[in-house]
Short mmCIF file of C-alpha atoms in Angstrom, two decimals:
data_model
loop_
_atom_site.label_atom_id
_atom_site.label_comp_id
_atom_site.label_asym_id
_atom_site.label_seq_id
_atom_site.Cartn_x
_atom_site.Cartn_y
_atom_site.Cartn_z
CA MET A 1 15.92 -8.19 -3.50
CA LEU A 2 18.16 -9.66 -6.16
CA VAL A 3 18.06 -7.66 -9.39
CA CYS A 4 19.71 -9.13 -12.48
CA ALA A 5 20.38 -7.85 -15.98
CA GLY A 6 22.38 -8.84 -19.00
CA THR A 7 24.79 -6.19 -20.21
CA ALA A 8 24.18 -7.18 -23.82
CA GLU A 9 20.81 -5.45 -23.45
CA THR A 10 20.50 -1.77 -24.10
CA ARG A 11 22.21 0.55 -21.66
CA ASP A 12 18.74 1.67 -20.55
CA SER A 13 17.98 -1.81 -19.19
CA VAL A 14 21.08 -1.85 -17.01
CA ASP A 15 20.37 1.68 -15.81
CA ALA A 16 16.79 0.68 -14.99
CA VAL A 17 17.98 -2.31 -12.95
CA ARG A 18 20.35 -0.13 -11.00
CA SER A 19 17.61 2.45 -10.47
CA VAL A 20 15.28 -0.18 -9.02
CA ALA A 21 18.00 -1.53 -6.75
CA GLU A 22 18.82 1.93 -5.42
CA ARG A 23 15.24 2.26 -4.19
CA VAL A 24 15.11 -1.07 -2.36
CA PRO A 25 17.09 -1.39 0.87
CA ASP A 26 19.56 -4.28 1.01
CA SER A 27 19.10 -5.07 -2.68
CA ARG A 28 21.82 -6.65 -4.76
CA VAL A 29 22.59 -6.05 -8.44
CA GLU A 30 24.14 -8.74 -10.60
CA LEU A 31 25.14 -8.03 -14.19
CA PHE A 32 25.73 -10.80 -16.70
CA GLU A 33 28.27 -9.91 -19.37
CA ALA A 34 27.34 -12.61 -21.89
CA SER A 35 23.57 -12.19 -21.61
CA GLY A 36 20.89 -10.03 -23.03
CA HIS A 37 17.34 -10.22 -21.75
CA GLY A 38 17.51 -13.69 -20.19
CA PRO A 39 20.56 -14.39 -18.05
CA HIS A 40 18.64 -17.25 -16.41
CA TYR A 41 18.73 -19.21 -19.67
CA GLU A 42 21.72 -17.59 -21.41
CA GLU A 43 24.09 -18.13 -18.45
CA PRO A 44 22.23 -20.66 -16.28
CA GLU A 45 25.22 -21.93 -14.29
CA GLN A 46 26.30 -18.45 -13.23
CA PHE A 47 22.71 -17.36 -12.63
CA ASN A 48 21.97 -20.40 -10.45
CA ARG A 49 25.18 -19.93 -8.46
CA ILE A 50 24.31 -16.29 -7.77
CA LEU A 51 20.70 -17.16 -6.94
CA ASP A 52 21.83 -19.90 -4.53
CA GLN A 53 24.20 -17.45 -2.81
CA PHE A 54 21.45 -14.88 -2.51
CA VAL A 55 18.92 -17.33 -1.09
CA ASP A 56 21.51 -18.63 1.38
CA SER A 57 22.11 -15.07 2.57
CA LEU A 58 18.46 -14.58 3.57
#
């Protein structure tokens, strides 16, 4: 599972993402420094690169 969050969100959001990832074996956390709630549209190039890498790793 790929779990993403923007760090411009509240600290609780980042903690929640990490909490989810800790419960799922082989999960991966990606944090986006310049994003809030929507890294897929706030940082689309970085998001797509990370998503492509994740899909390729499956």
